[in-house]
mmCIF file of C-alpha atoms and ligand atoms in Angstrom:
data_model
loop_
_atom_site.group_PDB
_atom_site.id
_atom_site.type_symbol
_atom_site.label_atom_id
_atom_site.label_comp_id
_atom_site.label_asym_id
_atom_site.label_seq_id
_atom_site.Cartn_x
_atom_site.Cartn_y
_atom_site.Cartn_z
ATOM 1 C CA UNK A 10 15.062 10.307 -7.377
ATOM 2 C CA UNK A 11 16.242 7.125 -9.426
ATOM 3 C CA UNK A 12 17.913 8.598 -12.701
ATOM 4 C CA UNK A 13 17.572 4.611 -13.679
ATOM 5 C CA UNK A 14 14.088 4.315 -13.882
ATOM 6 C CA UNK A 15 14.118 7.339 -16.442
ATOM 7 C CA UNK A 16 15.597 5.246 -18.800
ATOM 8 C CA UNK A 17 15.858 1.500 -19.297
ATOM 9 C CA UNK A 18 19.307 0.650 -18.287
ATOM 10 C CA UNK A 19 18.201 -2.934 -16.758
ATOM 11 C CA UNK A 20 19.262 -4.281 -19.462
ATOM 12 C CA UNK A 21 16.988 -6.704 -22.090
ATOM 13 C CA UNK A 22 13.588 -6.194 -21.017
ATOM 14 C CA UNK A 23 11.379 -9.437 -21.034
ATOM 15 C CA UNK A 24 7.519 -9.261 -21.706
ATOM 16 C CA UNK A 25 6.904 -10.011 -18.294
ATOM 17 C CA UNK A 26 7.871 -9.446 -14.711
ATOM 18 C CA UNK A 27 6.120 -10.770 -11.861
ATOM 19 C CA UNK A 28 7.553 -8.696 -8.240
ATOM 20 C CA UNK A 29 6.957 -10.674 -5.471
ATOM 21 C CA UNK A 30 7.204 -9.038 -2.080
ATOM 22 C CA UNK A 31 8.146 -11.873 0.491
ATOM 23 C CA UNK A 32 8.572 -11.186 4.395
ATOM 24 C CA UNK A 33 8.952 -14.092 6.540
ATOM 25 C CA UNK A 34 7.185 -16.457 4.332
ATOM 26 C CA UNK A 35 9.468 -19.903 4.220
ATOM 27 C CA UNK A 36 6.214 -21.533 5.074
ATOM 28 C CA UNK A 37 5.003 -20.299 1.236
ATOM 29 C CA UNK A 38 7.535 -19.881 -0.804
ATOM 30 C CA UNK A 39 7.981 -23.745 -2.034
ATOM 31 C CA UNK A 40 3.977 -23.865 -2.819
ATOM 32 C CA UNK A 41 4.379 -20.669 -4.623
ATOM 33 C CA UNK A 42 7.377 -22.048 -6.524
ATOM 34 C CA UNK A 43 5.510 -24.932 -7.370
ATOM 35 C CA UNK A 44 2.594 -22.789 -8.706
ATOM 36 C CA UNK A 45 3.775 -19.883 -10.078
ATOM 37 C CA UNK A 46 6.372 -20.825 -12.615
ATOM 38 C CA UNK A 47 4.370 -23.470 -14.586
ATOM 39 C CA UNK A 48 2.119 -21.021 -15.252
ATOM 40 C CA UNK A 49 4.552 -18.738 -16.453
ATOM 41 C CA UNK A 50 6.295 -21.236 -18.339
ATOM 42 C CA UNK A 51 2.930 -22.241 -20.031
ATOM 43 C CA UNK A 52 2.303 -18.015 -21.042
ATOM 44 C CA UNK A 53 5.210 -18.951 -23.505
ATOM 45 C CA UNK A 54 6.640 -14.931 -23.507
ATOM 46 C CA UNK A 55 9.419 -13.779 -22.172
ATOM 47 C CA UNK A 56 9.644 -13.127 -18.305
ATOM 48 C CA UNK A 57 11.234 -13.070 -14.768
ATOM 49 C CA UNK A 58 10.157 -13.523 -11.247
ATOM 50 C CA UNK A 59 11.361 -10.576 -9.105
ATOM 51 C CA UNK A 60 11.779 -11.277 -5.464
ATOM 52 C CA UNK A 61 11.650 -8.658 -2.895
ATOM 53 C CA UNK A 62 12.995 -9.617 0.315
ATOM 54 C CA UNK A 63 11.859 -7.129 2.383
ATOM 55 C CA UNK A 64 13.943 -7.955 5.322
ATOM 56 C CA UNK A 65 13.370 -11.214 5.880
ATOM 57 C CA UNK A 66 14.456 -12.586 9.464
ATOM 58 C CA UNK A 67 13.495 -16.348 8.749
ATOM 59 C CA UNK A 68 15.106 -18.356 6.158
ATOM 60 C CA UNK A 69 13.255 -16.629 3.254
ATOM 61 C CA UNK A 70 16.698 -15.716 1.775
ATOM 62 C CA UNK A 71 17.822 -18.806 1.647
ATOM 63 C CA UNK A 72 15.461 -20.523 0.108
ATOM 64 C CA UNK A 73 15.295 -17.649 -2.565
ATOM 65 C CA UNK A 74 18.728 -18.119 -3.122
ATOM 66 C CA UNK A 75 17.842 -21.913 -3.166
ATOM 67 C CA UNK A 76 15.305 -20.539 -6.110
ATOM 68 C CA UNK A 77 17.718 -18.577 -7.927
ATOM 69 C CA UNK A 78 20.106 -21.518 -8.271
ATOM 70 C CA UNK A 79 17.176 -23.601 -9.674
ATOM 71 C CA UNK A 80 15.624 -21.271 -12.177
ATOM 72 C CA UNK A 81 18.616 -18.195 -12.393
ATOM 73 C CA UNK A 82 17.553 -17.807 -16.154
ATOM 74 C CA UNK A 83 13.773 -16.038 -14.920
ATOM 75 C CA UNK A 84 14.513 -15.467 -11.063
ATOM 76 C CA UNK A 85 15.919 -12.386 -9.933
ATOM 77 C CA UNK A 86 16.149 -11.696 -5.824
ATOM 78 C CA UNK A 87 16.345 -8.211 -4.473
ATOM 79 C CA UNK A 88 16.989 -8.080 -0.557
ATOM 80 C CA UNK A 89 16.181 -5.055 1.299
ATOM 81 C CA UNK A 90 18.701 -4.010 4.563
ATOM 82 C CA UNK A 91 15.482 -3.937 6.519
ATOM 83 C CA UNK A 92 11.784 -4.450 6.969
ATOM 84 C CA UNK A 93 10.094 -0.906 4.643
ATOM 85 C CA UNK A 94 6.506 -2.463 4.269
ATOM 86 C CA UNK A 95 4.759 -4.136 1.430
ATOM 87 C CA UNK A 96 4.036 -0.892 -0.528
ATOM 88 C CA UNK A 97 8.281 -0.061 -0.387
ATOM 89 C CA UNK A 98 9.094 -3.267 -1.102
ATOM 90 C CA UNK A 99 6.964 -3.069 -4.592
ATOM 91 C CA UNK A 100 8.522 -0.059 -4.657
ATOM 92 C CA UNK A 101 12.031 -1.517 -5.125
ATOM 93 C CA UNK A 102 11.135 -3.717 -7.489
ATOM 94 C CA UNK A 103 9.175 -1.752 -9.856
ATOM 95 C CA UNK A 104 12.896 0.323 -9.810
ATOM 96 C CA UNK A 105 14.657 -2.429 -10.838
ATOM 97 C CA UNK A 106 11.845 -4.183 -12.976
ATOM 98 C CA UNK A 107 13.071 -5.217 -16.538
ATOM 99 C CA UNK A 108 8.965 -6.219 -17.211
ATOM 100 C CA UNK A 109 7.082 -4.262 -20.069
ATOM 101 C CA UNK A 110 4.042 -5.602 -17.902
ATOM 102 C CA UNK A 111 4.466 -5.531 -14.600
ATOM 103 C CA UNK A 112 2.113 -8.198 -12.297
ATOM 104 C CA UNK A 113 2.480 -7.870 -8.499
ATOM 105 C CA UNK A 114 1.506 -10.930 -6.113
ATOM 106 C CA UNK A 115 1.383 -11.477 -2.431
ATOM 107 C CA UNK A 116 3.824 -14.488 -1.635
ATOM 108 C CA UNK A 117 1.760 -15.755 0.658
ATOM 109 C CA UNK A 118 -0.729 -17.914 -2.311
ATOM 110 C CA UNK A 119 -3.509 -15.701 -0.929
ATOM 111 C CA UNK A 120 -3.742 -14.264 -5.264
ATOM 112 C CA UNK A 121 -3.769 -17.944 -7.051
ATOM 113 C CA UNK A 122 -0.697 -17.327 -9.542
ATOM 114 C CA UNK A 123 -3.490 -19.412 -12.077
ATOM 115 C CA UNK A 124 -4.917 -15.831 -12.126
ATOM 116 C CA UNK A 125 -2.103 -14.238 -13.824
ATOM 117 C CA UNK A 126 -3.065 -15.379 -17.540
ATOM 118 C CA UNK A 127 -6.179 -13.317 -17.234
ATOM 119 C CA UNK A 128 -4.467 -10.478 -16.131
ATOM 120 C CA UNK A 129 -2.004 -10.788 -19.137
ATOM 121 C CA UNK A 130 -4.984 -11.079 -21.332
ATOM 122 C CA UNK A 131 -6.318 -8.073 -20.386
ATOM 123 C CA UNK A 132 -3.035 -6.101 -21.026
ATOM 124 C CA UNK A 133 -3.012 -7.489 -24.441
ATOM 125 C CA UNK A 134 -6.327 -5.895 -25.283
ATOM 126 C CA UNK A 135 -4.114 -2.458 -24.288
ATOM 127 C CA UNK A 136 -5.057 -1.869 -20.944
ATOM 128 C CA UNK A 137 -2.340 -0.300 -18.646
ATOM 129 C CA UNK A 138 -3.600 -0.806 -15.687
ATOM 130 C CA UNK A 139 -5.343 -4.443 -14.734
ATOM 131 C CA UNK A 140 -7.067 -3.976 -10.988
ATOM 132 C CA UNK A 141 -8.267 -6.854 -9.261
ATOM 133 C CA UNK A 142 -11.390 -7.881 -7.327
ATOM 134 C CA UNK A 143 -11.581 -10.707 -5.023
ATOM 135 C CA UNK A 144 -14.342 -12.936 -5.716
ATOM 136 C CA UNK A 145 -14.825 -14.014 -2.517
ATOM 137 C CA UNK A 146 -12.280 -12.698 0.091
ATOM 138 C CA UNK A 147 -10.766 -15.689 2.573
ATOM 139 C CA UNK A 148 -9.698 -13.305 5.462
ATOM 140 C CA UNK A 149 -10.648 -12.730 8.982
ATOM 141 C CA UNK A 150 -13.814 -11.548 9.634
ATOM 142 C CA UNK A 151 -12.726 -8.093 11.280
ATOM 143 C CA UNK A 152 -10.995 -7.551 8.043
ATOM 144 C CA UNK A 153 -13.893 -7.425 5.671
ATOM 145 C CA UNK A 154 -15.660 -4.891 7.273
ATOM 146 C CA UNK A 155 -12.720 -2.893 8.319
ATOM 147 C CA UNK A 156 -11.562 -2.970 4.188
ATOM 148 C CA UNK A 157 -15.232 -2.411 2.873
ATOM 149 C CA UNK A 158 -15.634 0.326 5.650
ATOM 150 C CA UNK A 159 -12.630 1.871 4.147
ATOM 151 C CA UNK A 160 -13.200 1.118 0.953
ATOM 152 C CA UNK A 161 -16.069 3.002 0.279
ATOM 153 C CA UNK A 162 -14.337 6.104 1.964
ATOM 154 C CA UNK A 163 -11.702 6.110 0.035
ATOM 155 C CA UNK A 164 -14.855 6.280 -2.747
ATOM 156 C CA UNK A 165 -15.851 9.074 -1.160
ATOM 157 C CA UNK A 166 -13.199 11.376 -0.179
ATOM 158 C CA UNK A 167 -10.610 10.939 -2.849
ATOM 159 C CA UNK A 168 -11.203 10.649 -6.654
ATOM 160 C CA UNK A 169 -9.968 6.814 -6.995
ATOM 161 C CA UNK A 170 -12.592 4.506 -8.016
ATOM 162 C CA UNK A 171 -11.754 0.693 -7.718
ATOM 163 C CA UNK A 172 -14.440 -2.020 -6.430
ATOM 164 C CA UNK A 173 -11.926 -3.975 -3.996
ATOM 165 C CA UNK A 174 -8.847 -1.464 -3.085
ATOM 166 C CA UNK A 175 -7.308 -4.151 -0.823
ATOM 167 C CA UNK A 176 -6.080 -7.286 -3.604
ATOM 168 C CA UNK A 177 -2.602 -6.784 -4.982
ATOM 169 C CA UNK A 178 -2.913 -9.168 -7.868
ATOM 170 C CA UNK A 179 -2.672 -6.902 -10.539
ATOM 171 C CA UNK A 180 -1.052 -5.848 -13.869
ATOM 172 C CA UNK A 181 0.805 -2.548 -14.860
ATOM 173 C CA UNK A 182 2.494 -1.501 -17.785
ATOM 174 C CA UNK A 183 6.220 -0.360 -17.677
ATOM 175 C CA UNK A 184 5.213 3.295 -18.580
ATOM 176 C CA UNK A 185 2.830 3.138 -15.104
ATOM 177 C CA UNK A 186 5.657 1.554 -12.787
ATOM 178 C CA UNK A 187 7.863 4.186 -13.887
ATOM 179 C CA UNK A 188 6.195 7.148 -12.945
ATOM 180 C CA UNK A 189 5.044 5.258 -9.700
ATOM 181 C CA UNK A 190 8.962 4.516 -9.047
ATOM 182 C CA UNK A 191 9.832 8.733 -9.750
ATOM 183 C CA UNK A 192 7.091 9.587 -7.408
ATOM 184 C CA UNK A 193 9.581 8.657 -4.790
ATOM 185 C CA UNK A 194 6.899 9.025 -1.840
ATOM 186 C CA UNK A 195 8.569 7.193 1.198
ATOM 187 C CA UNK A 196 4.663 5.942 1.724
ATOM 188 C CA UNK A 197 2.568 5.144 -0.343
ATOM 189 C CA UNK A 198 -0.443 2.703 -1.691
ATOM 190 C CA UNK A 199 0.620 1.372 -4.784
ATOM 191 C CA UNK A 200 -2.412 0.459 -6.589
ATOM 192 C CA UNK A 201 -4.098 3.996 -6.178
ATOM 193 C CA UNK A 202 -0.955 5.474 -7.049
ATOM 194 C CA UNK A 203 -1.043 3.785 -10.491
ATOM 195 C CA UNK A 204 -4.607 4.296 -11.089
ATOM 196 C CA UNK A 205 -3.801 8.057 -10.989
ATOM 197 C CA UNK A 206 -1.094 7.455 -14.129
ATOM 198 C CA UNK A 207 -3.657 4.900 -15.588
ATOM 199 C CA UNK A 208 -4.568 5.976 -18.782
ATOM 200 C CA UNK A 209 -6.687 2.919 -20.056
ATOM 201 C CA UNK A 210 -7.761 0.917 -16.817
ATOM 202 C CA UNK A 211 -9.867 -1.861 -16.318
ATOM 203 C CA UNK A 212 -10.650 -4.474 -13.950
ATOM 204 C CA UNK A 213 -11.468 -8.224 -13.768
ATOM 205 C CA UNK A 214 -12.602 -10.602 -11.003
ATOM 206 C CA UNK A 215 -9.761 -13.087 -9.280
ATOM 207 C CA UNK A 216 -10.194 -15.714 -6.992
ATOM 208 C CA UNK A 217 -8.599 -15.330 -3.222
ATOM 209 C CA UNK A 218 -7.489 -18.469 -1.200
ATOM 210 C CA UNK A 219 -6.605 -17.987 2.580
ATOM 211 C CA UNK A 220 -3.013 -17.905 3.392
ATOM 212 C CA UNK A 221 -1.372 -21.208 2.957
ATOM 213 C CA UNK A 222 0.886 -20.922 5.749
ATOM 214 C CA UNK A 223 2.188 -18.545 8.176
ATOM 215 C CA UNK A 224 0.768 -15.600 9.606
ATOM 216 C CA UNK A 225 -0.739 -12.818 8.342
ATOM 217 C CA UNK A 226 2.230 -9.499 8.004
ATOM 218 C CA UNK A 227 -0.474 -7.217 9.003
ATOM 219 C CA UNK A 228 -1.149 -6.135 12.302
ATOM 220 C CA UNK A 229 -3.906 -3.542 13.241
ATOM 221 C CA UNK A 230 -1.770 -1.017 13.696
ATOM 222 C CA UNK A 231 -0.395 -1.350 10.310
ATOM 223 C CA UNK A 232 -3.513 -1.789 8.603
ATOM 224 C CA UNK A 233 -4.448 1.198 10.421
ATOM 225 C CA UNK A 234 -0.907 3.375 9.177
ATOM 226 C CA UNK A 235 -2.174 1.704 5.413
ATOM 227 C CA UNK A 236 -5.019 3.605 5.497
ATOM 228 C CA UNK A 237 -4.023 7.103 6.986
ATOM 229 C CA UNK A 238 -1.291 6.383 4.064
ATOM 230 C CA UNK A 239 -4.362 5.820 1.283
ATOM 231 C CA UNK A 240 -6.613 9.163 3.093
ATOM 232 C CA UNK A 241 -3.847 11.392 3.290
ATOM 233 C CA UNK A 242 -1.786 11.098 0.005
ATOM 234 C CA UNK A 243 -4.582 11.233 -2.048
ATOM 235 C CA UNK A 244 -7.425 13.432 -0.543
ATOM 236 C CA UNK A 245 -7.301 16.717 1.411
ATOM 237 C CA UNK A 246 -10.605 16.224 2.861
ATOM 238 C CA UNK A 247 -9.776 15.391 5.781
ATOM 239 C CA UNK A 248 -8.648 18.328 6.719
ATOM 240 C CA UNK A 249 -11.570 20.053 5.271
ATOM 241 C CA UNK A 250 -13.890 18.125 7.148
ATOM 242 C CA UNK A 251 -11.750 19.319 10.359
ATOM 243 C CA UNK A 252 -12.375 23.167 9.159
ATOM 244 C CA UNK A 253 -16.160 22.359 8.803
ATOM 245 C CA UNK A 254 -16.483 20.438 12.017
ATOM 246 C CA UNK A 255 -14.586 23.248 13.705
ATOM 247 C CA UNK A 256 -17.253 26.003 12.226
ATOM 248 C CA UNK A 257 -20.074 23.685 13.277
ATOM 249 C CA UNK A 258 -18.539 23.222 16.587
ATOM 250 C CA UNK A 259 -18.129 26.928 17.136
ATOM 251 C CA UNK A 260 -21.708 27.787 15.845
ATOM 252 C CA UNK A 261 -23.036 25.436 18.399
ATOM 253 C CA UNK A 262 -21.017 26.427 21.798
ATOM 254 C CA UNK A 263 -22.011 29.861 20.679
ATOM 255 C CA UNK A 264 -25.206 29.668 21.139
ATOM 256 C CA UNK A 265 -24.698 27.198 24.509
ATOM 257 C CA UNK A 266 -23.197 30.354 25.646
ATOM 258 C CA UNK A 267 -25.700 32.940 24.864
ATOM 259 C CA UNK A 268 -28.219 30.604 26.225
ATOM 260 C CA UNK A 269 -25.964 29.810 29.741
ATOM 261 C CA UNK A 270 -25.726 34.038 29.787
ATOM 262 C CA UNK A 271 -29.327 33.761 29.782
ATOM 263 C CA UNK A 272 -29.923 31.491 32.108
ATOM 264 C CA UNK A 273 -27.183 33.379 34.196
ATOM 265 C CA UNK A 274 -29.303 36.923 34.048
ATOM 266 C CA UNK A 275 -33.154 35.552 34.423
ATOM 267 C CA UNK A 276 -33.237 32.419 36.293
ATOM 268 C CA UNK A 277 -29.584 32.960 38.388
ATOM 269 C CA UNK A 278 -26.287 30.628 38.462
ATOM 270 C CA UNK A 279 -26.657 26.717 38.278
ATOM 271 C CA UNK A 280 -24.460 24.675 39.202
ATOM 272 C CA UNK A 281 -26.284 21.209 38.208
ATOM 273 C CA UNK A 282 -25.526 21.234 34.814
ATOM 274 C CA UNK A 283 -21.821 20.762 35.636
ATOM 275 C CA UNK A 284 -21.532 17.560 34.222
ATOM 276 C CA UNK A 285 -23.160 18.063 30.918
ATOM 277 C CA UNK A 286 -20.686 20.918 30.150
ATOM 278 C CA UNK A 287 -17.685 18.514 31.458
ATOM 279 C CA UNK A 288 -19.390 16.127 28.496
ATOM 280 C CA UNK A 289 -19.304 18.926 25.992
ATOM 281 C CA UNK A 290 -15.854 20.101 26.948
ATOM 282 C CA UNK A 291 -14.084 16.079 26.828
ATOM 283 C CA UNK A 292 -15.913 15.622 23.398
ATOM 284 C CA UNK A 293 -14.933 19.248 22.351
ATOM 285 C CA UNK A 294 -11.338 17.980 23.960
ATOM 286 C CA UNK A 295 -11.558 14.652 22.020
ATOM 287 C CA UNK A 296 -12.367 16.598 18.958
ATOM 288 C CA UNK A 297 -9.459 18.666 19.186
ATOM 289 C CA UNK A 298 -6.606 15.777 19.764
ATOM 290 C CA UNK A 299 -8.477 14.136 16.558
ATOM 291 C CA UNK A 300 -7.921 17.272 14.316
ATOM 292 C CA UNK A 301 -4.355 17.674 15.883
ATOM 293 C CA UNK A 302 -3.334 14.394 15.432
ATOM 294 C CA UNK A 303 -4.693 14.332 11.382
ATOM 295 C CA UNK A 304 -2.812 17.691 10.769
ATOM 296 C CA UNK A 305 -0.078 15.823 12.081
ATOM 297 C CA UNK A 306 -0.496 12.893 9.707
ATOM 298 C CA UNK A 307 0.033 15.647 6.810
ATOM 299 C CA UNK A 308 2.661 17.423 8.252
ATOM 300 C CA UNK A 309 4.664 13.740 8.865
ATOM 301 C CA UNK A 310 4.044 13.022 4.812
ATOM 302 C CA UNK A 311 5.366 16.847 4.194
ATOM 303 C CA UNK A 312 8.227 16.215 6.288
ATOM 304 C CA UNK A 313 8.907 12.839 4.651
ATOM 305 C CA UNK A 314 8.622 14.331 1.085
ATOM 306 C CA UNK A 315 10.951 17.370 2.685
ATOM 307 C CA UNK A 316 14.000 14.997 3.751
ATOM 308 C CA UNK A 317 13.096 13.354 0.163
ATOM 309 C CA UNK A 318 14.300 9.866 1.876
ATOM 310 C CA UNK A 319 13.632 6.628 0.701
ATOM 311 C CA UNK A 320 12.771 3.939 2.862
ATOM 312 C CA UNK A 321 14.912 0.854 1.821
ATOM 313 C CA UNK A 322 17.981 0.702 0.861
ATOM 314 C CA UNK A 323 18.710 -2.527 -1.698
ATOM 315 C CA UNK A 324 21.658 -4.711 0.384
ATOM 316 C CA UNK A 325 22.554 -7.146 -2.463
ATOM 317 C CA UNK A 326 20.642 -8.382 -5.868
ATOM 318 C CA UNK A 327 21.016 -12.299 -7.609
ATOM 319 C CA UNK A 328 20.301 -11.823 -10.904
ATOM 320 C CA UNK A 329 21.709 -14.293 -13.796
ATOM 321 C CA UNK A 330 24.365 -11.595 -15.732
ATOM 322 C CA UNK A 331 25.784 -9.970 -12.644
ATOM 323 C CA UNK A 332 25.886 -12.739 -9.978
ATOM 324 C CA UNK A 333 25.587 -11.666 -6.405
ATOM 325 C CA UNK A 334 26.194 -7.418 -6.045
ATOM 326 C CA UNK A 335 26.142 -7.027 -2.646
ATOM 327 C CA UNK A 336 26.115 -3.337 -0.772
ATOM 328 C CA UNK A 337 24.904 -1.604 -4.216
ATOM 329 C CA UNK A 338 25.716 1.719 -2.997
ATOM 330 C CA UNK A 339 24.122 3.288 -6.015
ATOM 331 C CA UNK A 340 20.587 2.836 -4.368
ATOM 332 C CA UNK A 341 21.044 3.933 -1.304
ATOM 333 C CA UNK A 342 17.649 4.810 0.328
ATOM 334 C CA UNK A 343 16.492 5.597 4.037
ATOM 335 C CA UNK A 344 15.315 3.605 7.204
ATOM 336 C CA UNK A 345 11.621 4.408 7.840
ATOM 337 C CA UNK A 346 10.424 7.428 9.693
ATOM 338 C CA UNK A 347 8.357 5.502 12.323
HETATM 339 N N1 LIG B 10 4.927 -8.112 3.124
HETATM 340 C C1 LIG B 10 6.141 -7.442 2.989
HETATM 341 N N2 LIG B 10 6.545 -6.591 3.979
HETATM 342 C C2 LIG B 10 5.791 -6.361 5.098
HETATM 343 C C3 LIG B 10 4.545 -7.013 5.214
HETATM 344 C C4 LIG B 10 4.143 -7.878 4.205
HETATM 345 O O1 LIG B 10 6.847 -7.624 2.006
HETATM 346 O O2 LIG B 10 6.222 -5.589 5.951
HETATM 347 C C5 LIG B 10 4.484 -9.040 2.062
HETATM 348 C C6 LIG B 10 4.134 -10.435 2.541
HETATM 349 O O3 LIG B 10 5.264 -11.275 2.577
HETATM 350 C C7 LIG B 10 3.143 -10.880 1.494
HETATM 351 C C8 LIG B 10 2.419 -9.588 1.134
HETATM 352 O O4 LIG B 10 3.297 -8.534 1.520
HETATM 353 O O5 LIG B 10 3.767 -11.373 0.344
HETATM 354 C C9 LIG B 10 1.078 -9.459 1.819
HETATM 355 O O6 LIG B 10 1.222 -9.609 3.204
HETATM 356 P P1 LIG B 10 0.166 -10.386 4.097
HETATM 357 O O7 LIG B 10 -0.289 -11.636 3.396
HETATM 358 O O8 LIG B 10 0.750 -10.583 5.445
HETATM 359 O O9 LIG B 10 -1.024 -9.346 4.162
HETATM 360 P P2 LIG B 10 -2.595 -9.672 4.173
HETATM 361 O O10 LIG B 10 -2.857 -10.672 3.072
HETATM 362 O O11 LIG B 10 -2.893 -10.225 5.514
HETATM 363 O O12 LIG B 10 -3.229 -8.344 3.912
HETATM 364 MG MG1 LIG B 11 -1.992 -12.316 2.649
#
């Protein structure tokens, strides 16, 4: 746990902190640049622009250092020793966040930093928690109806209601991040984590541009990780549903048996039904490596939470008052566990 985050030793807070997690995005940064900070020069409050480098391999430090030098008064750059994920990433920054609002962006322009007025709007009516939902959502087509397919589980099985779980455009107050930052969950998906602390939420409507350059960070696989991480730290049904399929499953081959011992005394032994009970048994055998495999998605969080590691470690910060801290062994935190 992060002693820091208990009490606000980041020195002045400003009104407003905007964390930026930014992974190979040189393509983006100087359009977001050019974006973001008129707008937040134009809010007239207090604020900084938090940049997580979440292990960058391009030139994405550089030209955040590039930023720093321009703007050092509002821009603050945290690099990560490696790639932790999006959700981690946030994660470091809400730790080190000197925001009493907190308002979270993708780097890659995909959340128009126009939107963030609205946002602080909202919070100034005394919401805490400002969700998001994309308008109309400029992705690939195999990711709207994988999201909304997932979306509405996530309605189902856990007890987080939000209209559009994927857009990370939104707004939390200091009081939110902080208990999301103790939580210390090596992974995790941020916005339903806050909406659990949330004691006032609300949500508004953004609009959602496709990527202006580069590549989307997301690969199936991850998107697929995302999700097990959204099912299985925030609903036990799975596993329940395992139990009930398991008692169905039984009920059933019971009564296949009586009926084959049947068969067996009345009519004699068959062999031609062979290959319907090879059917049953790879479906029975595909049901088991399912139910094996989710017990083992719970069992790898319970491990995680077990070794209580981290997942990133912070290498160096650039912020105005302390210059470059490089190596800040006070926040050490842990490699990933996959
Ligand atoms: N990102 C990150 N670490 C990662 C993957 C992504 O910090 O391992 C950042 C990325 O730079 C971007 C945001 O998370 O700012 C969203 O990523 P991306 O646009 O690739 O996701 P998508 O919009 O396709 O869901
Ligand atoms: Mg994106």
């Amino acid at each position: 746990m992060n002693a820091d985050m208990t009490k606000d030793t980041q020195g002045q807070l400003v009104d407003l902190s905007v964390i930026i997690p930014v992974y190979n995005e040189q393509d983006v940064l100087g359009k977001l640049f050019e974006r973001l900070y008129p707008v937040m020069d134009a809010l007239g409050r207090s604020f900084e622009v938090l940049f997580v480098n979440d292990g960058s391999s391009d030139n994405s430090s550089g030209i955040l250092a590039e930023q720093f030098e321009q703007r050092p008064d509002v821009t603050r750059v945290v690099s990560l020793s490696s790639n932790a994920g999006q959700h981690a990433a946030l994660i470091a920054g809400f730790e080190l966040t000197r925001g009493k609002f907190i308002i979270t962006l993708d780097a890659d322009l995909q959340n128009p930093p126009e939107e963030i007025p609205a946002i602080v709007a909202e919070m100034d009516k005394g919401f805490d928690y400002v969700g998001s939902i994309r308008a109309s959502r400029n992705d690939k087509a195999w990711r709207h109806i994988a999201s909304r397919m997932m979306n509405s589980l996530r309605e189902k099985i856990t007890n987080i209601h939000m209209t559009d779980q994927g857009c990370m455009l939104r707004g939390y107050s200091r009081e939110i991040v902080r208990e999301v930052a103790i939580c210390n969950e090596s992974r995790t998906f941020i916005p339903a984590l806050a909406y659990l602390y949330a004691a006032r939420p609300t949500e508004i409507t953004v609009a959602h541009e496709e990527r202006a350059a580069g590549k989307s960070k997301y690969s199936l696989l991850k998107l697929i990780q995302l999700n097990f991480d959204l099912m299985t730290s925030f609903s036990s049904m799975p596993l329940r549903l395992i139990s009930l399929t398991g008692i169905a499953v039984s009920i059933l081959s019971f009564l296949f048996v009586m009926y084959l011992a049947y068969r067996r005394l009345f009519y004699g032994p068959e062999v031609e039904g062979v290959f319907t009970l090879f059917g049953i048994t790879i479906f029975l055998m595909g049901l088991l490596l399912f139910s094996v495999g989710m017990l083992g998605e719970y069992i790898g969080r319970i491990n995680g939470l077990v070794r209580r590691r981290k997942r990133f470690r912070v290498a160096s910060v650039l912020q105005a008052d302390e210059g470059v801290k490089s190596h800040d062994e006070t926040r050490t935190s842990s490699k990933p566990e996959d």
